[in-house]
Coordinates of C-alpha atoms in Angstrom, one line a residue:
X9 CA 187.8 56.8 102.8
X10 CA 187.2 57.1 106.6
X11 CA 185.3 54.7 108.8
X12 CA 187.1 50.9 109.3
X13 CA 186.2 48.1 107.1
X14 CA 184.5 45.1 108.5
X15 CA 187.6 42.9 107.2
X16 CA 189.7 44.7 110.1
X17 CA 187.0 45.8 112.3
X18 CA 187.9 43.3 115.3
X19 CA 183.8 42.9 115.9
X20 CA 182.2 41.4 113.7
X21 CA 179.4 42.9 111.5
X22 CA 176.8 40.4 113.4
X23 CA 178.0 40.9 116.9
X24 CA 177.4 44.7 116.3
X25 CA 173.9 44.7 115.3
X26 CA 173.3 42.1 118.2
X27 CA 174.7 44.9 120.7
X28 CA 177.1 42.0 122.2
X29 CA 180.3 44.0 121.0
X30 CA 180.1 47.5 121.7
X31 CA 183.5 48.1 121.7
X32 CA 184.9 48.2 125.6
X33 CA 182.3 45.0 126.1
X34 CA 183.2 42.2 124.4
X35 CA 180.3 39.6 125.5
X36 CA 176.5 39.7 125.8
X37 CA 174.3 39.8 129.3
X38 CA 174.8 36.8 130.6
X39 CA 171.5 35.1 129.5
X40 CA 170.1 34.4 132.8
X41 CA 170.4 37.8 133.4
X42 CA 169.1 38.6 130.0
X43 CA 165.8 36.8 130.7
X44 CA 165.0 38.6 133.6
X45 CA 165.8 42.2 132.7
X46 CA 164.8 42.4 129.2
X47 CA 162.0 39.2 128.6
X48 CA 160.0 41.6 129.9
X49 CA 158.9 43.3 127.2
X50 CA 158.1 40.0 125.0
X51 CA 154.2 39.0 125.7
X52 CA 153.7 36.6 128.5
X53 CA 153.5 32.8 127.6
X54 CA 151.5 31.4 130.2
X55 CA 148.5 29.9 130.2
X56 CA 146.3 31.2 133.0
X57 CA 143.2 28.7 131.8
X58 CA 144.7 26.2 131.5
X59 CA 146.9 26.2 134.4
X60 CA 143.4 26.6 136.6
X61 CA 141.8 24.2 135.1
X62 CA 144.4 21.8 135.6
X63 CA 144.3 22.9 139.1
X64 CA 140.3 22.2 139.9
X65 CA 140.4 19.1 137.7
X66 CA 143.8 17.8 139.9
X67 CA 141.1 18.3 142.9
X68 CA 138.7 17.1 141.7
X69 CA 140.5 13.3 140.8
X70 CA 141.4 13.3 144.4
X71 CA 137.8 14.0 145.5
X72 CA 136.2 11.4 143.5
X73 CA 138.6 9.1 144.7
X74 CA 137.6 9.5 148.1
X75 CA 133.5 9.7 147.6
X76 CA 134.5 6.6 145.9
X77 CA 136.4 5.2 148.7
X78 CA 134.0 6.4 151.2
X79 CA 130.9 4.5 149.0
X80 CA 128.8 8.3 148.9
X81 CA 130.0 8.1 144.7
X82 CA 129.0 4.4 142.9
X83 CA 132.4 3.2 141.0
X84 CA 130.5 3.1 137.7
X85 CA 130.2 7.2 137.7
X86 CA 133.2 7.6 139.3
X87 CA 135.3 5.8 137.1
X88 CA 133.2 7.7 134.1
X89 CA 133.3 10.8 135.3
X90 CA 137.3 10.1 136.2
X91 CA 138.0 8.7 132.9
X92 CA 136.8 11.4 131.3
X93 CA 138.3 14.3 132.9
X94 CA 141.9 13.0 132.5
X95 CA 141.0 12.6 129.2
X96 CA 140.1 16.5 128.8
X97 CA 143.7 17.0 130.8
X98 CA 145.3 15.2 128.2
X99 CA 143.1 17.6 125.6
X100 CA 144.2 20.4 127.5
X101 CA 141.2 21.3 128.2
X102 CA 140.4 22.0 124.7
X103 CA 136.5 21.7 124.4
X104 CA 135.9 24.0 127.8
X105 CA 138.1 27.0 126.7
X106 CA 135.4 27.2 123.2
X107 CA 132.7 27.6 125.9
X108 CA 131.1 30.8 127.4
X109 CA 131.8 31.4 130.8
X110 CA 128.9 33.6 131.7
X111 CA 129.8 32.5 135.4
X112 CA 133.2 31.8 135.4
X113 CA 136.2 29.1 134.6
X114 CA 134.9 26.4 136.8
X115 CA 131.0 26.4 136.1
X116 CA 131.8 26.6 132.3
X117 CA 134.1 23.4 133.3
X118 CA 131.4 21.3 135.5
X119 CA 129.1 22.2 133.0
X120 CA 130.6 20.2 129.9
X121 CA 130.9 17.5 132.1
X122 CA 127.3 17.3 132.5
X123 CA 127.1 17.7 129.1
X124 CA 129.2 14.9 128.4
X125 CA 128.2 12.5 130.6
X126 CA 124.7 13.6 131.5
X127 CA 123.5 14.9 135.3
X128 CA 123.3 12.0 137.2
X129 CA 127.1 10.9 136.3
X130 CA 128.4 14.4 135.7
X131 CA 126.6 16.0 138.5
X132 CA 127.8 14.4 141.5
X133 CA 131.3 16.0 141.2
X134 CA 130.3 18.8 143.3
X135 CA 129.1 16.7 146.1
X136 CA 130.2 17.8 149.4
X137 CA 132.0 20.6 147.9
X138 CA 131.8 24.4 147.3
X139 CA 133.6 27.0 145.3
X140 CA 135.0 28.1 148.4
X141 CA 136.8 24.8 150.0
X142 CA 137.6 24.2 146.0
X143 CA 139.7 27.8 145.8
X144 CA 141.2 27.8 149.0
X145 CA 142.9 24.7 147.8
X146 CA 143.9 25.8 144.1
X147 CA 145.5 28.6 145.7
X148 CA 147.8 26.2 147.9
X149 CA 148.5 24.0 144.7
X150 CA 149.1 27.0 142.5
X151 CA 151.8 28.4 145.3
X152 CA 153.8 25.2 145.4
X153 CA 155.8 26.1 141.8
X154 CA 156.8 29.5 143.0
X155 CA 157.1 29.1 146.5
X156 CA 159.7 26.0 145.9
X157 CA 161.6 28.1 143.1
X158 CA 162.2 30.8 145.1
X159 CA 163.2 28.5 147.7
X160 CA 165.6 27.0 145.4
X161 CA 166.8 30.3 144.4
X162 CA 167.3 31.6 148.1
X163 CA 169.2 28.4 149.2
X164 CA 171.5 28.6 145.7
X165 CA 172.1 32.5 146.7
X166 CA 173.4 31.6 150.0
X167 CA 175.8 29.0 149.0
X168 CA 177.3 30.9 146.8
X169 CA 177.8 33.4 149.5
X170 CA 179.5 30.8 151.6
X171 CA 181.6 29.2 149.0
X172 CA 182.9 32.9 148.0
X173 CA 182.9 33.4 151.5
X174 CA 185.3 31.2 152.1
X175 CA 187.4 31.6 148.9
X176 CA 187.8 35.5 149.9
X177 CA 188.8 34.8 153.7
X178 CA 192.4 36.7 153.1
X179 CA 190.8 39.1 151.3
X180 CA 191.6 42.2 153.7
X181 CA 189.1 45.4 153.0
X182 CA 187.4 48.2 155.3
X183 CA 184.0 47.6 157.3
X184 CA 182.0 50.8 156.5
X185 CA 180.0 52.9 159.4
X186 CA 178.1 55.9 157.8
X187 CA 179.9 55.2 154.7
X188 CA 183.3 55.5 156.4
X189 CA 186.5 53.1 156.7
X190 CA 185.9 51.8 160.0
X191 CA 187.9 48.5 161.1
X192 CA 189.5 45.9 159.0
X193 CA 187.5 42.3 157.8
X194 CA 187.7 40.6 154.8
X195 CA 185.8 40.4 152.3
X196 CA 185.2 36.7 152.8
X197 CA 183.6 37.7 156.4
X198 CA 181.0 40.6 155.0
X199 CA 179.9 37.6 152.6
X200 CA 179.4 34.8 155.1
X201 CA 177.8 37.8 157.5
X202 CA 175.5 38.8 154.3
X203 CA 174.7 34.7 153.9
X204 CA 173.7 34.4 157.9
X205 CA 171.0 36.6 157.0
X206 CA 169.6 35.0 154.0
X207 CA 169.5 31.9 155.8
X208 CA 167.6 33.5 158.1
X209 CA 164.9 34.7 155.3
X210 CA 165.0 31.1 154.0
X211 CA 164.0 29.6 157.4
X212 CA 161.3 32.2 157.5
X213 CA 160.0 31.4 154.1
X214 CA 159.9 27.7 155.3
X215 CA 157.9 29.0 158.1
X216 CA 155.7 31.0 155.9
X217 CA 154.7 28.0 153.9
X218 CA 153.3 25.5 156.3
X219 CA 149.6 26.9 156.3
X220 CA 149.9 25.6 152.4
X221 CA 150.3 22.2 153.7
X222 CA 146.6 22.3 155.4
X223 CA 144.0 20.8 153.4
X224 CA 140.8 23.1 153.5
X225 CA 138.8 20.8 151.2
X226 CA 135.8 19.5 153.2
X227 CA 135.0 22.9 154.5
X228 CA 132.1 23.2 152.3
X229 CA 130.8 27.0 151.7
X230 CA 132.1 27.7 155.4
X231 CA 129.8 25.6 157.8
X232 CA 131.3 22.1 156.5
X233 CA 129.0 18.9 154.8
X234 CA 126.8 16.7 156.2
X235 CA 128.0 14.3 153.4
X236 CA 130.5 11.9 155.1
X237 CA 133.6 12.9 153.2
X238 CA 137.4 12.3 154.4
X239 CA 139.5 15.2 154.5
X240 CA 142.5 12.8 155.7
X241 CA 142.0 11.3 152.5
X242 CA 142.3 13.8 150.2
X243 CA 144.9 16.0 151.9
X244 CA 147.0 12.5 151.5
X245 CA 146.0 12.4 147.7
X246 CA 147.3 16.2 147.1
X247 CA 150.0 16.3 149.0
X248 CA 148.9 18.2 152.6
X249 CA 150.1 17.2 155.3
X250 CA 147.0 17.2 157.5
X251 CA 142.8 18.9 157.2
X252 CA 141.9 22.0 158.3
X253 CA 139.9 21.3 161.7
X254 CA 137.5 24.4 161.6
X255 CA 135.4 25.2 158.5
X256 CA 135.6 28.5 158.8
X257 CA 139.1 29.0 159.3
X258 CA 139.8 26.9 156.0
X259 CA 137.7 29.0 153.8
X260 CA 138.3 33.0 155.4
X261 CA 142.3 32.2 155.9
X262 CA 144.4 33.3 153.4
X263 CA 147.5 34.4 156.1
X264 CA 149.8 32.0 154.1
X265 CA 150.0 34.7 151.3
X266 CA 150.7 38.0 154.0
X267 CA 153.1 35.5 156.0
X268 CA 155.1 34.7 152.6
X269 CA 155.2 38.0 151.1
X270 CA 156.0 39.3 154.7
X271 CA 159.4 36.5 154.5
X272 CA 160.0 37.7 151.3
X273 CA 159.5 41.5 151.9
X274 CA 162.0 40.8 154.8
X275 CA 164.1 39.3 152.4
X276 CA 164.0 42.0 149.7
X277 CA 165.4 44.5 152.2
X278 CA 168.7 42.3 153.0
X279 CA 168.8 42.4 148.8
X280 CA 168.6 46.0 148.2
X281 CA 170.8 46.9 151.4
X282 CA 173.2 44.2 149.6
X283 CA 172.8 45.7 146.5
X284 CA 174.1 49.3 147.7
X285 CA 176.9 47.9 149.2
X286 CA 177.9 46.2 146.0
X287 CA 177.2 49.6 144.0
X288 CA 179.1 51.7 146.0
X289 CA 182.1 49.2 145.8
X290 CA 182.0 48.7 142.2
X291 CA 182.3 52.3 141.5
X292 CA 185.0 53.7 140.1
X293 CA 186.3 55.8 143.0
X294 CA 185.9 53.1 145.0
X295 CA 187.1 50.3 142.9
X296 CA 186.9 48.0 145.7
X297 CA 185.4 44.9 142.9
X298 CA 184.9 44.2 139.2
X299 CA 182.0 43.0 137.5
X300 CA 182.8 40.7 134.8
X301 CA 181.6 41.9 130.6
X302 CA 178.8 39.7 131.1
X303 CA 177.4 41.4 134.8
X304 CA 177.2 45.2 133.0
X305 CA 176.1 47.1 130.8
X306 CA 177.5 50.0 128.6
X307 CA 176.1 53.2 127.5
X308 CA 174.2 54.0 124.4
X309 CA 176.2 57.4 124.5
X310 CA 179.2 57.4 126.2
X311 CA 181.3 54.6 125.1
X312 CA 183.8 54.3 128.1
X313 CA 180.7 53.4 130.7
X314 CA 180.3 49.7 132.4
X315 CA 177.5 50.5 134.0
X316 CA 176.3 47.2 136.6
X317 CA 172.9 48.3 136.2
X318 CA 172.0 44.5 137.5
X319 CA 172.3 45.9 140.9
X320 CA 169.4 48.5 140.1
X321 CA 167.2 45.8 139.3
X322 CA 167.9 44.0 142.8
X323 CA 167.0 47.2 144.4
X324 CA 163.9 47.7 142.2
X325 CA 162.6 43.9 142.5
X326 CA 163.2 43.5 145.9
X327 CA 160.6 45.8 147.0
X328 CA 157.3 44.1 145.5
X329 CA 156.7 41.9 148.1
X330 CA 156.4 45.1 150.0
X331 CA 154.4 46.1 147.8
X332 CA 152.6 43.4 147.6
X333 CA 152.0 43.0 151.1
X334 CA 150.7 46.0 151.6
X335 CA 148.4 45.5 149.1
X336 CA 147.0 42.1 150.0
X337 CA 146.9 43.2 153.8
X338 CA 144.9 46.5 152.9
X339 CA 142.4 43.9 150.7
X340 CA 142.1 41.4 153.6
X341 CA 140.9 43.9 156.0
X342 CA 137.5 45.1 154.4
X343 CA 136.3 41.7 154.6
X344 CA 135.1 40.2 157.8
X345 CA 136.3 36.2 159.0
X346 CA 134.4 34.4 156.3
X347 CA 134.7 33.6 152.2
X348 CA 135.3 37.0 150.5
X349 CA 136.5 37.5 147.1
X350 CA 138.5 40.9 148.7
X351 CA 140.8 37.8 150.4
X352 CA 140.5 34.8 148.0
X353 CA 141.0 36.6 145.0
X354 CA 141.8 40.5 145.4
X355 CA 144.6 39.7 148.1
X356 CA 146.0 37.1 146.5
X357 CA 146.2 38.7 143.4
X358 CA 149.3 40.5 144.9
X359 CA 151.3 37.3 146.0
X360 CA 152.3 36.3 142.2
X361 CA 154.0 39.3 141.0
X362 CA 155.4 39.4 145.1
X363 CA 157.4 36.2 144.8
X364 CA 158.3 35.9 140.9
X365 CA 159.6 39.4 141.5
X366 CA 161.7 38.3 145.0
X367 CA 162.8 35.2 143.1
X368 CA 164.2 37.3 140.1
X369 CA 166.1 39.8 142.4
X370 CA 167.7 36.5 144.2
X371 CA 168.9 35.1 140.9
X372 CA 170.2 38.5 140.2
X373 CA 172.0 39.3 143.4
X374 CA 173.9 35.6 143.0
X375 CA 174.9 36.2 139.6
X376 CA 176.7 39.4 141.0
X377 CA 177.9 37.8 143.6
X378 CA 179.3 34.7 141.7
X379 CA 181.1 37.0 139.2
X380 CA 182.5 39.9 141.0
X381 CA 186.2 39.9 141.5
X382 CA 187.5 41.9 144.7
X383 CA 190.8 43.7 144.0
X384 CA 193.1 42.7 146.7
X385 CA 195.2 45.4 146.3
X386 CA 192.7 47.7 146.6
X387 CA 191.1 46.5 149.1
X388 CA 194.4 46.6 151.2
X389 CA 195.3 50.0 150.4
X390 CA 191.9 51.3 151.5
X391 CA 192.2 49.6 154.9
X392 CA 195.2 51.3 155.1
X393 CA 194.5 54.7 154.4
X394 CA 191.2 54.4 156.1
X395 CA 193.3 53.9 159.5
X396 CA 191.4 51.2 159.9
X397 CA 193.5 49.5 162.6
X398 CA 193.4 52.8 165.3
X399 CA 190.6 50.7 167.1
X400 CA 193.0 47.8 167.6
X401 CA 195.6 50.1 168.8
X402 CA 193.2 51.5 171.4
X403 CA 192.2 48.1 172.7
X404 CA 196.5 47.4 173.3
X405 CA 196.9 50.1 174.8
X406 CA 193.9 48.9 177.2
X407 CA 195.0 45.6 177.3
X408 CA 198.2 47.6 178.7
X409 CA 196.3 49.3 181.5
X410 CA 195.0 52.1 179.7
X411 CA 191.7 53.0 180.7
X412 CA 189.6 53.1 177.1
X413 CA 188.3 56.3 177.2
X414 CA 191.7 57.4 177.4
X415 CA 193.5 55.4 175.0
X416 CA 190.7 55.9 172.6
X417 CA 191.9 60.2 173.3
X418 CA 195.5 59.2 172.6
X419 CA 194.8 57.0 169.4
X420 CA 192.7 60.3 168.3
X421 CA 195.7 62.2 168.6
X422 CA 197.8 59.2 166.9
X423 CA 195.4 59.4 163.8
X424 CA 195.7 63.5 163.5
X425 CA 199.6 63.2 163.8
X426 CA 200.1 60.4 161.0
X427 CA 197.2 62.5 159.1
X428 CA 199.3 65.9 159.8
X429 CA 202.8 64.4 159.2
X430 CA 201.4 61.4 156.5
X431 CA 202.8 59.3 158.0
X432 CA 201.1 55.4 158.7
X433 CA 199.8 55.0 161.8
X434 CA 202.2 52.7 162.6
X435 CA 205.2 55.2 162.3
X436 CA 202.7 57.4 164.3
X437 CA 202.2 55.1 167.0
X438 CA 206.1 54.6 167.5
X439 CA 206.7 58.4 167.5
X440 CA 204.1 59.6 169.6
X441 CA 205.1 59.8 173.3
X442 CA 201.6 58.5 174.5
X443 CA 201.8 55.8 172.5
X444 CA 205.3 54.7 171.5
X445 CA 206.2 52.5 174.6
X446 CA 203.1 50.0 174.0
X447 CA 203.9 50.2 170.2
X448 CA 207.9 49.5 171.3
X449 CA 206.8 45.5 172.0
X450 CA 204.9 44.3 168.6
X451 CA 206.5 43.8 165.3
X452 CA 206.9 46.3 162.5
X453 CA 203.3 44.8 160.8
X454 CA 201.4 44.8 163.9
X455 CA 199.1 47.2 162.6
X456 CA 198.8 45.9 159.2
X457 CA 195.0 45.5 158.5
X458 CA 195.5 42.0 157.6
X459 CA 197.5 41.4 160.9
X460 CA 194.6 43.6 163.3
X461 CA 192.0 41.4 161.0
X462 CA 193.8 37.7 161.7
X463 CA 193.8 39.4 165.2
X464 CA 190.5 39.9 165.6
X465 CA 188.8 36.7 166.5
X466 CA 186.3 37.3 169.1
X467 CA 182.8 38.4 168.7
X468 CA 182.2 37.0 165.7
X469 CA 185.2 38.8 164.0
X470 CA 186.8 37.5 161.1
X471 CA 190.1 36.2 162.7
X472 CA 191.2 33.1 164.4
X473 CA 189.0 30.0 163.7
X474 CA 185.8 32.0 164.2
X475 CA 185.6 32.7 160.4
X476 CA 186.0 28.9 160.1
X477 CA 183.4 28.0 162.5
X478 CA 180.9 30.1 161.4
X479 CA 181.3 28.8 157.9
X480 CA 180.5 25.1 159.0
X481 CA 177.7 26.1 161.2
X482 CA 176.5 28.3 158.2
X483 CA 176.8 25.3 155.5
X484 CA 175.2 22.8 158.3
X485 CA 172.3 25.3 158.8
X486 CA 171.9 25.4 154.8
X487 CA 171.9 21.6 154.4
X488 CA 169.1 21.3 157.3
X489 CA 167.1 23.7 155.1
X490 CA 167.4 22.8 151.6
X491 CA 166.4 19.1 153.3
X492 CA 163.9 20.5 154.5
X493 CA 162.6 22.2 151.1
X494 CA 163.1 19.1 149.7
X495 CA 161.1 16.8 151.6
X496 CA 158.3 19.0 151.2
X497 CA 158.5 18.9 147.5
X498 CA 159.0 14.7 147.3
X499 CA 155.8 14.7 149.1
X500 CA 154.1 16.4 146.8
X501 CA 155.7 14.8 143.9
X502 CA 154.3 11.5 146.0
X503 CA 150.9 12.1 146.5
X504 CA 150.9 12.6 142.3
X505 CA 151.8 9.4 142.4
X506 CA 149.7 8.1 144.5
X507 CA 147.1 10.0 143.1
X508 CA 147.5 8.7 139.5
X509 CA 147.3 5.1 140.9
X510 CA 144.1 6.0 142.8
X511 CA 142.3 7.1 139.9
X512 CA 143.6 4.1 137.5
X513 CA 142.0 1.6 140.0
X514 CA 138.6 3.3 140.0
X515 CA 138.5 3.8 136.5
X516 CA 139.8 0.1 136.3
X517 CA 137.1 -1.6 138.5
X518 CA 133.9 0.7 136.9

């Protein structure tokens, strides 16, 4: 009989037909992972209606409220009207989404109201109000869940770059220039260097989020209201931290969706640039780091492969905000300053797939991050062999009185020698005329990459206390921002509450 029989087969029969075991791998994707590359293909679970409707009728609590407040709405319709739209809520909007919607979502939506509760009670909803002020603020509510996640995901990217940052400090490897061993770091210092950057893209993404925080409701079609109503109010009720003070402005802007896919398209490029890095190290003829079972992927043919096709994704995903800003910025620009649906709805169209796609190459990228194991060894040896230490060598020899362009001749001629005669440089150094009496004075590992690293500690290098340093001023600069993030997101989670109370105490005093 040929073959192996499940009783000694060291997979078993289940694991197979999952695809976890497939031999050399031993575990599945790890599931985060798994969600992001391959829930792709299962249909999408949202609930666009819904979530819109949810949307206007969350505006539309906070504007009764404040034509209640402000005595333009009686408290007996208001508290109706009120009473019965959280009631649909907790329906989920059941009875609208059975209606036509010859005109769209939100007409369908008014129109059961008055339906309901007749014209005079549901009719005075829309007072003060247009479509336009109305979508220019559904658009900031619906960006708060995936603006904050990717937030999150940003900040949770770059402290694991830090805290691996600082694990791997003594982790000696080449710097690369044109793909070449160039001087010695550590590993430790290209991942706090990498983690400066994305601290950077989530300061800018902080910046690119503050035009969400104006409240355009009051703007009317684009001229404003001659109804009294209290933009202060309502932007207090939602969340915002202050009205827009031109009409027009609140209903043609939209620049909070080029300035966040801009962040993020800035952002994207650090990713993939990451991600190439990481690919190139990972391969085998580098073999710089290891992906753990769960971080790759094998080969439906070739059963030796762990391929960390991960990294693909990174570079793929990281280009849509690109993509998407270039889309949303060729929409915006065939419409002149004033309500368009080429910037309300066509341009905006391209900010979802921009951030969810940004946000998933983030999660991705910290995944990698958190599970690749550098080999030391490695690592070493190719900082070695790369002669990565002749720079150091030329700057003692200038410290020495050598002019530069000089030593950096006679280091060239150092390098050929211990390349002709494969020797280290070290041994080179010592046996090279040029060279030998500077070399005489320093210790037998002087040019040791780890020694010419530790050595390095000005400029930013990764030696001395300046690796140290930069790590606190990196985690400082992380804690101001994640604050930051947060407070905006209490304040929103606030002016719920707020909110809710509001609209009990109307619908309590009708």
């Amino acid at each position: 009989m040929t073959g192996v029989s499940d009783a000694s087969d060291p997979a078993a029969p289940a694991d197979r037909e999952a695809g976890v075991d497939t031999g050399r791998l031993r575990t599945g994707l790890d599931p985060r992972a798994h969600r992001i590359v391959y829930d792709q293909y299962r249909p999408d679970g949202g609930d666009p209606v819904g979530g819109e409707l949810r949307l206007i009728s969350e505006v539309d609590r906070a504007h009764l409220v404040m034509l209640t407040e402000r005595g333009i709405v009686d408290t007996a319709r208001a508290g109706a009207l009120l009473d019965t739209v959280d009631a649909l809520r907790a329906d989920d909007f059941g009875p609208v989404r059975d209606r036509p919607m010859p005109r769209g979502l939100y007409l369908a939506y008014e129109g059961w109201l008055v339906d309901r509760l007749g014209q005079r009670t549901g009719g005075v909803l829309h007072t003060g109000r247009s479509r336009n002020d109305l979508n220019a603020t559904t658009v900031r509510l619906k960006v708060r869940g995936p603006y904050a996640e990717l937030l999150d995901e940003v900040a949770a990217l770059a402290r694991v770059l830090l805290e691996k940052g600082e694990a791997y400090q003594d982790v000696t490897m080449p710097a690369y220039t044109h793909g070449q061993p160039a001087v010695p770091i550590s590993y430790g210092h290209y991942l706090t260097g990498t983690a400066g950057a994305v601290l950077r893209s989530l300061e800018g993404l902080l910046d690119a989020g503050r035009e969400i925080d104006v409240n355009p409701l009051g703007a009317g079609a684009v001229g404003g209201t001659s109804v009294p109503v209290d933009p202060a109010r309502t932007a207090e009720l939602l969340g915002f931290t202050t009205a827009a003070p031109n009409s027009v402005d609140a209903v043609a802007s939209r620049d909070f969706v080029l300035r966040m896919l801009s962040s993020a398209a800035v952002l994207g490029v650090l990713l993939a640039r990451v991600a190439r890095d990481l690919t190139w190290w990972t391969t085998e003829e580098f073999g710089l780091l290891r992906m753990a079972d769960d971080l790759v992927g094998s080969s439906s043919m070739m059963p030796q492969k762990r391929n960390p096709f991960l990294l693909e994704h990174i570079q793929g995903r990281s280009t849509a905000a690109l993509a998407g800003f270039t889309g949303a910025a060729a929409s915006m620009s065939t419409a002149g300053y004033t309500n368009a649906i080429a910037v309300g709805t066509e341009a905006v169209r391209h900010l979802w797939p921009g951030l969810a796609d940004t946000t998933q190459a983030v999660t991705l990228l910290r995944l990698v991050v958190a599970g690749a194991e550098p080999d030391r060894e490695r690592m070493r040896e190719r900082a070695r062999e790369g002669l990565t230490s002749a720079t150091y060598l030329a700057e003692r020899l200038v410290v020495d009185g050598t002019p530069f362009r000089t030593a950096h001749h006679l280091v060239g001629e150092t390098v050929l020698a211990a390349l002709d005669g494969g020797a280290t440089l070290s041994d080179a150094a010592r046996s090279y005329p040029a060279v030998a009496t500077a070399a005489a004075g320093y210790p037998a590992d002087w040019l040791d990459p780890e020694t010419v690293a530790a050595a390095c500690a000005h400029g930013g290098g990764p030696g001395g206390p300046a690796q140290t340093a930069a790590l606190a001023r990196a985690h400082a600069e992380l804690d101001r921002l994640t604050a930051e993030s947060a407070a905006r997101r209490a304040r929103w989670a606030d002016a719920a509450e707020r909110l809710d109370v509001a609209v009990a105490k109307v619908v309590a005093d009708r």
